[in-house]
Short mmCIF file of C-alpha atoms in Angstrom, two decimals:
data_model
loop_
_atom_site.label_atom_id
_atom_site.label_comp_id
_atom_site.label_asym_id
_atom_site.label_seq_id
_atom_site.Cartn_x
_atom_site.Cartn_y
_atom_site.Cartn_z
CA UNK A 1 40.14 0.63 -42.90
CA UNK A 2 40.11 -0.86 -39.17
CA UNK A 3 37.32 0.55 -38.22
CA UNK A 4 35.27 -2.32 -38.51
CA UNK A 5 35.56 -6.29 -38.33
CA UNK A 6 33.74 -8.91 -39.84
CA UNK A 7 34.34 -11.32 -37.23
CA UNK A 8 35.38 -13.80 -40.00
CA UNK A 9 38.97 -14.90 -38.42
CA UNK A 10 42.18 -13.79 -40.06
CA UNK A 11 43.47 -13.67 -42.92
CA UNK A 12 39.73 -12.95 -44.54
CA UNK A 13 41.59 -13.94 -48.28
CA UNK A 14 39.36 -16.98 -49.16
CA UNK A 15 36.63 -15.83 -47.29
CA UNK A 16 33.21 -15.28 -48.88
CA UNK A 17 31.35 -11.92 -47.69
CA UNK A 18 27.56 -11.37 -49.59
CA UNK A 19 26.71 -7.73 -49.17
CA UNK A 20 22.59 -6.92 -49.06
CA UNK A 21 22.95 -3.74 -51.44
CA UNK A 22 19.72 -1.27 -51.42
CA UNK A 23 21.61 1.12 -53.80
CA UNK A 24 22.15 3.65 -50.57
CA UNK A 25 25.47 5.17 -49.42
CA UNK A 26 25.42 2.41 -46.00
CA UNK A 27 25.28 -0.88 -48.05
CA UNK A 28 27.43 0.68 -50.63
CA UNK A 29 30.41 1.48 -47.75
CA UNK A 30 29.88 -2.06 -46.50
CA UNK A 31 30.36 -3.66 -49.87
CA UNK A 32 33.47 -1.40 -50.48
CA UNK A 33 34.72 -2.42 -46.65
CA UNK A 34 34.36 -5.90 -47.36
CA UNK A 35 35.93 -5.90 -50.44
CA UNK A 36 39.01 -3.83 -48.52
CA UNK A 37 39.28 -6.87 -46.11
CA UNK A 38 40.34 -9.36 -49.00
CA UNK A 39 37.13 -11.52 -49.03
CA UNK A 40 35.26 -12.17 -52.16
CA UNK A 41 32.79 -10.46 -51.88
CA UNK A 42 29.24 -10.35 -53.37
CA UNK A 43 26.28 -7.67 -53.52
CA UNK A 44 22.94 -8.43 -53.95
CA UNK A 45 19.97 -6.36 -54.72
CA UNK A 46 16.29 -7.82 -54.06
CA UNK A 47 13.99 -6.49 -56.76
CA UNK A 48 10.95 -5.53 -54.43
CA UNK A 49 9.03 -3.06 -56.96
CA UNK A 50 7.81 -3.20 -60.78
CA UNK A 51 10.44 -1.98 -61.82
CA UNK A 52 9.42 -0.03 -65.03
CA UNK A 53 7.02 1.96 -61.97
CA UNK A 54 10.01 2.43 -59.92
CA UNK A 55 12.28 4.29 -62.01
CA UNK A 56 13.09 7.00 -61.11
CA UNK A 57 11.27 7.19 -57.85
CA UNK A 58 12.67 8.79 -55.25
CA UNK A 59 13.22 7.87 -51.40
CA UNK A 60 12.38 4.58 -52.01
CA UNK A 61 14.95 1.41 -52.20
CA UNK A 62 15.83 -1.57 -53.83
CA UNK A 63 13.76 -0.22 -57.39
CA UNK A 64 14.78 1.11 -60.05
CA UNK A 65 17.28 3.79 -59.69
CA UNK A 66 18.84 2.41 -57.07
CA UNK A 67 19.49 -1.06 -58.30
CA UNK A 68 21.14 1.18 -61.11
CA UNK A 69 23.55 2.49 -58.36
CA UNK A 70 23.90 -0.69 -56.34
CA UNK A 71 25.22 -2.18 -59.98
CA UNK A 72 27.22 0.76 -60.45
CA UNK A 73 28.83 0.91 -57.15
CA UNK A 74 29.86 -2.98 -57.73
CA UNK A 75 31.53 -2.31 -60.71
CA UNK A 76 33.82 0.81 -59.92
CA UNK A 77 34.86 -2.33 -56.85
CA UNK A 78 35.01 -4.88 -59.08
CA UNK A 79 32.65 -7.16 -57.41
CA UNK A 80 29.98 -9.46 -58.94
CA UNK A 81 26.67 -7.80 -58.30
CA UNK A 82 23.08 -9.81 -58.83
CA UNK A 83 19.26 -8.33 -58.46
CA UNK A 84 16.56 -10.95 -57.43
CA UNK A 85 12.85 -9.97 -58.20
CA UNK A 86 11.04 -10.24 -55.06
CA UNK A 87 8.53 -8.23 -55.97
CA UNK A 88 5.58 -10.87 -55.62
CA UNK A 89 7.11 -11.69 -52.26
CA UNK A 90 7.27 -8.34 -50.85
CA UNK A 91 4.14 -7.31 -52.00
CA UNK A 92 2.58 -9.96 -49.69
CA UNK A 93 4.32 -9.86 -46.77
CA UNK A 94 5.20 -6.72 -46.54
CA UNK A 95 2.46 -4.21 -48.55
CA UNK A 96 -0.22 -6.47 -48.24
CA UNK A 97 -0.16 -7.12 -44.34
CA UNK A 98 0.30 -2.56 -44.26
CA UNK A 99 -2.90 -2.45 -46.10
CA UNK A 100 -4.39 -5.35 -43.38
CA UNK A 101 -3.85 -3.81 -40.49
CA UNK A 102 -4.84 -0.65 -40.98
CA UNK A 103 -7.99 -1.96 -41.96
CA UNK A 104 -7.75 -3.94 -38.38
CA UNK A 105 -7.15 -0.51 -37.01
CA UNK A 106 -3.43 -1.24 -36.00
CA UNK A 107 -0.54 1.11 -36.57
CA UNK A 108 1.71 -1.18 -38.60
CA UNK A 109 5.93 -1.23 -39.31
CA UNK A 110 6.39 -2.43 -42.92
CA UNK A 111 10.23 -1.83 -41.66
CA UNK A 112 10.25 -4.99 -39.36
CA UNK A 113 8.29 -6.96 -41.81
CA UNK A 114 10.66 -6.22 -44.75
CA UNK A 115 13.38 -7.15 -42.13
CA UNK A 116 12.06 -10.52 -40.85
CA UNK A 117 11.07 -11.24 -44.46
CA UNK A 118 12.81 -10.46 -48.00
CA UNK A 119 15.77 -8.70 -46.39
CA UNK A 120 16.97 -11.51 -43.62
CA UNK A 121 15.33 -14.49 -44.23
CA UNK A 122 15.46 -14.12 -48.08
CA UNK A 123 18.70 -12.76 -48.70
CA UNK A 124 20.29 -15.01 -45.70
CA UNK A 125 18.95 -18.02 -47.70
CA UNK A 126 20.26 -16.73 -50.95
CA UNK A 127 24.07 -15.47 -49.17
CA UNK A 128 24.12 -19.45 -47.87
CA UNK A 129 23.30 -20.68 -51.46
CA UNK A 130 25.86 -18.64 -52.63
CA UNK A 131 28.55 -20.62 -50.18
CA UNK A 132 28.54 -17.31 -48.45
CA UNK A 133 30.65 -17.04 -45.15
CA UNK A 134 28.13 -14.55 -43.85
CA UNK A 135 25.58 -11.77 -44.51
CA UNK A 136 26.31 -8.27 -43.84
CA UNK A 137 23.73 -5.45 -44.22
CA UNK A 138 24.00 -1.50 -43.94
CA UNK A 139 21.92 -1.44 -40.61
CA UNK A 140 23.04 0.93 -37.84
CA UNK A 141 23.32 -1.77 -35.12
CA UNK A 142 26.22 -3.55 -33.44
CA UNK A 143 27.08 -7.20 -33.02
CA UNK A 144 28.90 -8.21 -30.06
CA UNK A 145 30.13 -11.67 -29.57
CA UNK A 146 30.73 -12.89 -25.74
CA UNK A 147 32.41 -16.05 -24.39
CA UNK A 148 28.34 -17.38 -24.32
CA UNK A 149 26.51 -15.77 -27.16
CA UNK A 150 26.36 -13.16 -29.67
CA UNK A 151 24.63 -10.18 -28.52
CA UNK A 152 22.42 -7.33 -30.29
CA UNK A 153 23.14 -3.78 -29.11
CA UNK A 154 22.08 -0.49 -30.12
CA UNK A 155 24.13 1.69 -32.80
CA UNK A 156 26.82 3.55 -31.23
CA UNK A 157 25.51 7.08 -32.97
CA UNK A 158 21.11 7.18 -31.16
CA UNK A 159 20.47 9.48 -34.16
CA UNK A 160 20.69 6.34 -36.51
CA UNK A 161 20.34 3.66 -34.01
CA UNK A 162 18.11 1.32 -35.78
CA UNK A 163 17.68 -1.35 -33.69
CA UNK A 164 13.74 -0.89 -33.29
CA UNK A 165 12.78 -2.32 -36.59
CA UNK A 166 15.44 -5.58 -35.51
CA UNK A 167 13.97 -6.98 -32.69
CA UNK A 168 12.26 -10.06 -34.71
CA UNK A 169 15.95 -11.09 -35.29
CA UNK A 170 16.69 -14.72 -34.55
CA UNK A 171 19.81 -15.71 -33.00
CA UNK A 172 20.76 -18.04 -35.75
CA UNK A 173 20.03 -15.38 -37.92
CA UNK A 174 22.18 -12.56 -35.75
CA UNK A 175 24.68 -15.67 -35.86
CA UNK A 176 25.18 -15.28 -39.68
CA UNK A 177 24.74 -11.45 -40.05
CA UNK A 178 27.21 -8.57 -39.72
CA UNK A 179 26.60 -4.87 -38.88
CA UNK A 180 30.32 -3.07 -40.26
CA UNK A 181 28.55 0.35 -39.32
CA UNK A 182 27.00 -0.10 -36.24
CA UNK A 183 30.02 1.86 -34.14
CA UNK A 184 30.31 4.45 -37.05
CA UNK A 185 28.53 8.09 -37.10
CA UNK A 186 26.83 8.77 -40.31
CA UNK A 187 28.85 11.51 -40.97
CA UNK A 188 32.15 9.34 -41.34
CA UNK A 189 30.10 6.63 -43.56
CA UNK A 190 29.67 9.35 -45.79
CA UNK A 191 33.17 10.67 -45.48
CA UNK A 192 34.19 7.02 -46.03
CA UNK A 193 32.22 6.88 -49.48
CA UNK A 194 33.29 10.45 -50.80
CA UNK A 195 37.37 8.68 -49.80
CA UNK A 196 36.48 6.26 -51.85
CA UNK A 197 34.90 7.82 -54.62
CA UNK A 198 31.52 6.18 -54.76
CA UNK A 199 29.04 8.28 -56.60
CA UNK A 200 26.14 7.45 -53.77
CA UNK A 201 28.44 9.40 -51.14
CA UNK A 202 25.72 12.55 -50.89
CA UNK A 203 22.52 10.18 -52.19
CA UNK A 204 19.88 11.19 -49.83
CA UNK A 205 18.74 8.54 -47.03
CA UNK A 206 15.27 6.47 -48.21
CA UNK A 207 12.51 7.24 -46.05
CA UNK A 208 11.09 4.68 -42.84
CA UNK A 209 8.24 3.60 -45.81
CA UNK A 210 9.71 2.99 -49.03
CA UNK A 211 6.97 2.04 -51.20
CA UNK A 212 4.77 4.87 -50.48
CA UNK A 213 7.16 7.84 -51.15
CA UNK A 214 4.77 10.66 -51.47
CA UNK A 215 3.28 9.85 -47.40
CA UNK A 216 0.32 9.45 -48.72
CA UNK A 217 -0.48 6.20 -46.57
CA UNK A 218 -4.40 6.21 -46.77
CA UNK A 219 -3.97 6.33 -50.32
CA UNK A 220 -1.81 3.38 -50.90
CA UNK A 221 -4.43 1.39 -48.99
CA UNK A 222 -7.32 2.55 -50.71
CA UNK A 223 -5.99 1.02 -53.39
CA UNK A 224 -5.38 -2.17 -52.33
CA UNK A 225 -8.57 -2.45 -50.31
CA UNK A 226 -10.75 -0.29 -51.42
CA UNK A 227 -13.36 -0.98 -48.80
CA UNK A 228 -11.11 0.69 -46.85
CA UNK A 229 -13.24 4.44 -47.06
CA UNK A 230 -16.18 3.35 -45.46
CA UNK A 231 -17.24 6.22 -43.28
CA UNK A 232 -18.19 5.96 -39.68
CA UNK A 233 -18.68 7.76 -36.25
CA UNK A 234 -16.26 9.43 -33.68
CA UNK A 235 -17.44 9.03 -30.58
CA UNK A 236 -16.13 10.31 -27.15
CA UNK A 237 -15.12 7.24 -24.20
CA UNK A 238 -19.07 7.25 -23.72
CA UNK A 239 -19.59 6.71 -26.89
CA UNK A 240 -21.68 9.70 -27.66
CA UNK A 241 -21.38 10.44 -31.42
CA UNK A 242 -19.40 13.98 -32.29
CA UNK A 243 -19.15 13.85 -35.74
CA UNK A 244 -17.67 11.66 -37.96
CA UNK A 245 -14.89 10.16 -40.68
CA UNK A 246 -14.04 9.23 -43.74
CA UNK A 247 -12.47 5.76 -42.65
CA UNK A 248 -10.25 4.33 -40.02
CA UNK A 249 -7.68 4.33 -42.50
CA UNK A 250 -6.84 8.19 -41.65
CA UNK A 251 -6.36 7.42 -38.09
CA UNK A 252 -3.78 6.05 -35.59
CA UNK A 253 -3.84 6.05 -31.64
CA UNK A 254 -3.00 9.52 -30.20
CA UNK A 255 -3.15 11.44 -33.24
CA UNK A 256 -4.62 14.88 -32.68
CA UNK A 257 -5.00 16.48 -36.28
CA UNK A 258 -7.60 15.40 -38.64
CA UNK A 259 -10.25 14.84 -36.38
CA UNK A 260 -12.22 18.48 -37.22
CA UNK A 261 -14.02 18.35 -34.41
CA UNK A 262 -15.52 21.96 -32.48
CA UNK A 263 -16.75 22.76 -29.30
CA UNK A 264 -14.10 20.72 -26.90
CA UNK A 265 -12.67 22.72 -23.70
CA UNK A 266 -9.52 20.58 -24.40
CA UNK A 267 -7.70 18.77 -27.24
CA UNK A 268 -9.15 15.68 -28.29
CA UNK A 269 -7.04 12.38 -29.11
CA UNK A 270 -7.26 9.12 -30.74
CA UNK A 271 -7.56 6.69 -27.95
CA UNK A 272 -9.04 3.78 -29.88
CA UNK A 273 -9.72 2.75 -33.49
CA UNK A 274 -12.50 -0.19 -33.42
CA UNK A 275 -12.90 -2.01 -36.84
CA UNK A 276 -15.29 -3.74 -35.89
CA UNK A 277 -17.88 -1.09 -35.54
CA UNK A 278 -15.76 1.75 -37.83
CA UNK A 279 -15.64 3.97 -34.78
CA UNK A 280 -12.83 6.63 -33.92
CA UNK A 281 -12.69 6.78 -30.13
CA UNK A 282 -11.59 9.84 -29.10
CA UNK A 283 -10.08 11.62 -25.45
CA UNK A 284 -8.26 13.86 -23.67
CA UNK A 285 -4.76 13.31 -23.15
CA UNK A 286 -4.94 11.55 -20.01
CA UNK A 287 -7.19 9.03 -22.13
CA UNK A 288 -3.62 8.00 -23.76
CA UNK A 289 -2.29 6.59 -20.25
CA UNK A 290 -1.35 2.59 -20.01
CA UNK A 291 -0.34 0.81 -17.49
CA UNK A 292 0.27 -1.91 -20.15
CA UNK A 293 0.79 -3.66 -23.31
CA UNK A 294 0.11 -7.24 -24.00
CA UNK A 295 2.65 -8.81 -26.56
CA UNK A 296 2.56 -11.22 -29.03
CA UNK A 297 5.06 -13.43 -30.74
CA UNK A 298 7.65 -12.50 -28.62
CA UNK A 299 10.99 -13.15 -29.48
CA UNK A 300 13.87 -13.32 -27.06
CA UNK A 301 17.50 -12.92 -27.56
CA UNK A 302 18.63 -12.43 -23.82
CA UNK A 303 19.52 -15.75 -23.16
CA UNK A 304 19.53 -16.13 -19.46
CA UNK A 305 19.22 -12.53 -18.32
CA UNK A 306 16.95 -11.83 -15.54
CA UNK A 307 17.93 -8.04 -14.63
CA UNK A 308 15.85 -5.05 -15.09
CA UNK A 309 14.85 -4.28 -19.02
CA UNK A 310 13.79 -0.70 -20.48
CA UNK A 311 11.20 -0.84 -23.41
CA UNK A 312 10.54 0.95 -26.35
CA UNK A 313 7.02 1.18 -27.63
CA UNK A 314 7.77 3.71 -30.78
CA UNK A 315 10.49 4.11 -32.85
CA UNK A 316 11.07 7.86 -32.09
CA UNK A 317 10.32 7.16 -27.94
CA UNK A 318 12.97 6.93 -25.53
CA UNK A 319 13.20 3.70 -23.68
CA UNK A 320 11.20 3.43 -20.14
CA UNK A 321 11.52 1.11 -17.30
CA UNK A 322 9.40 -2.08 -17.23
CA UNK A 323 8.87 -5.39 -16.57
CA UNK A 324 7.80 -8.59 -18.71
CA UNK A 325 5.08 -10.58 -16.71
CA UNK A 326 4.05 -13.41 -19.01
CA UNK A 327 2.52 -12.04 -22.39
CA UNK A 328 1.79 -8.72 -20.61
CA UNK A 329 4.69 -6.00 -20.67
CA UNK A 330 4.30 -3.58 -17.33
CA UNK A 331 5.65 0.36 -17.36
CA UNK A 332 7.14 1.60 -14.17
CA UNK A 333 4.55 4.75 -15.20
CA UNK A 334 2.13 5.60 -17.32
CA UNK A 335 3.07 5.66 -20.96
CA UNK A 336 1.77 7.33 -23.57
CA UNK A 337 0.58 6.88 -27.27
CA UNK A 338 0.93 2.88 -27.30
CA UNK A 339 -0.75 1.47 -30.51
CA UNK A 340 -1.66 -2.23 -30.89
CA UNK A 341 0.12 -3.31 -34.17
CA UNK A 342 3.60 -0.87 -33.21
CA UNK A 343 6.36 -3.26 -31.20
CA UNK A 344 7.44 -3.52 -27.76
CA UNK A 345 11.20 -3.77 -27.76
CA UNK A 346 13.28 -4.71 -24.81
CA UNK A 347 16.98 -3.32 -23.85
CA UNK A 348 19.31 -4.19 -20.61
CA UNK A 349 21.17 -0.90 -21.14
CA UNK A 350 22.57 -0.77 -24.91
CA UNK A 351 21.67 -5.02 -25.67
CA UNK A 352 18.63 -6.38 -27.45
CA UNK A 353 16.81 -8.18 -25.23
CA UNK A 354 14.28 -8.55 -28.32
CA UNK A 355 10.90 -8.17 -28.16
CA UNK A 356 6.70 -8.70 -29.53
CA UNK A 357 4.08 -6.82 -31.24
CA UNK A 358 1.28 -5.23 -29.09
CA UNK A 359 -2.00 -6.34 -29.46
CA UNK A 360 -4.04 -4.38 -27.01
CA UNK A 361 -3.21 -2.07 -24.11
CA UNK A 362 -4.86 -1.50 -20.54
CA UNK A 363 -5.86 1.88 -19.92
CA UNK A 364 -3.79 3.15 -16.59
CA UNK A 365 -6.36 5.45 -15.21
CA UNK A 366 -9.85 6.87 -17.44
CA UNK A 367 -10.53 9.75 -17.02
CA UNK A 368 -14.10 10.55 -15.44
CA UNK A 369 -17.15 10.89 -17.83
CA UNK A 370 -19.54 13.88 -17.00
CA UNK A 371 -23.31 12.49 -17.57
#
């Protein structure tokens, strides 16, 4: 297979590649492409559920079933293949700061927080321990190396493109990791796994949440907080009460369903969630508008670039023009449907410029409220 390169030199033989295996079809194909190249290579499975619970669960990763397939892809390679329990660490970085903010009235990513937790800084610890050459993962990204630095870009096929949820990568970090699918279609990575005869080559993709497979998100944090279904009011931007809720838990910024409220002459969204007071603040659409987003814990992997950046605000939203001004990020034009607690990533074209977290937004324009 040339289709990808490890960057590793040549000849890879005596090389030492540690594959992060989730028990999916893309970390399976990268473990089998590794081992193709004539490194030794190594999967490794973090444990991040009970794993009695997890059996058997489905759309998840890294539990149960699919540490069973991780294992048994390994061994039909002939690769060494060890699972770590992480469980205790994953629950509090990662399920523990969900149920937080939501209960701070945020719209959080568990995907960046596994990322910049058990899956990078984890695994990259336990791939150096292991006299590991580098760390290569499944994600649908690409790595290019320049004459100056290496350089984050989007995946070659936008359906998968994952490069959202890797903003918080740090350039030692990028330094260390490899992306073997980030130019491939996911089409040919399954063709590539049904070649080679691994039994994962039609397992269904895990969903964005893994450890709350049925959706049900309110649920999950109900049980860990269970404070979390105090009631309160929604209120309009004047703050006139029109009915209420049965926590902020059930509500993100611009969601429209759920609210069960009559008598509006237009649709009504979720501008605001306050905590502090349990109030659902609610709009028209035009209520959604911001002009911009301040950031947090920015992290920047552009080096020295000083050119005109896009940013993405959502996973699912398309990039827009805008411009970094300190710890405030400023669209070209209004943009809609910005939560605090989402990211704000930053692109020059395809490259990861990197990006923060948003904390609060400025409205771009209220609309006027009748008396």
């Amino acid at each position: 297979m040339n289709e990808v390169d490890f960057q590793l030199g040549e000849p890879l033989a005596g090389k030492r590649i540690v594959v992060a295996m989730s028990g999916g079809v893309d970390s399976s194909v990268v473990a089998a492409l590794a081992a193709r190249t004539g490194a030794e290579t190594i999967g490794v499975t973090l444990q991040l559920y009970d794993h009695g619970e997890a059996t058997g669960r489905a759309g998840s990763c890294c539990a149960g079933r699919d540490i069973r397939d991780a294992r048994a892809v390994c061994d039909r390679l002939g690769i060494a293949h060890y699972v770590f329990d992480h469980e205790t660490r994953f629950r509090e970085t990662v399920v523990d700061t969900f149920a937080d903010a939501y209960l701070a009235g945020q719209t959080p990513i568990p995907c960046v927080q596994c990322n910049t937790g058990p899956k990078f800084t984890d695994l990259l610890s336990l791939a150096r321990e292991l006299g590991a050459d580098c760390l290569a993962t499944g994600h649908y990204v690409r790595r290019l190396v320049t004459p100056t630095q290496v350089e984050l870009h989007r995946g070659a096929d936008p359906a998968r493109d994952q490069s959202y949820f890797l903003f918080a990568t740090t350039q030692p970090q990028l330094d260390y990791l490899r992306f073997p699918l980030g130019g491939l279609p996911k089409p040919r990575v399954r063709a590539i796994a049904a070649d080679l005869g691994l039994g994962v080559a039609a397992k269904p993709d895990s969903q964005d949440i893994c450890f709350v497979p049925d959706g049900d998100y309110a649920g999950l944090v109900r049980k860990l907080r269970p404070e979390a279904d105090t009631a309160g009011d929604i209120v309009d931007l004047a703050g006139r009460r029109l009915g209420t809720h049965r926590g902020i838990i059930h509500f993100t910024v611009g969601q429209r369903r759920g609210l069960e409220i009559g008598g509006s002459p237009e649709p009504l969204y979720v501008v605001r969630v306050d905590a502090a007071t349990r109030q659902v603040v609610v709009g028209p659409r035009a209520a959604l508008a911001v002009s911009a987003a301040a950031i947090s814990g920015l992290n920047w992997l552009g080096g020295d670039y000083d050119g005109p950046i896009t940013a993405k605000v959502r996973s699912m939203a398309k990039p827009v023009p805008a411009r970094l001004d300190g710890d405030r990020l400023r669209f070209a034009a209004p943009e809609y449907g910005v939560a605090p607690g989402q990211a704000a990533v930053l692109y020059a074209g395809e490259r990861v410029l990197g990006g923060g977290w948003i904390t609060a937004t400025e409205p771009a324009a209220l609309p006027a409220v009748a008396a």
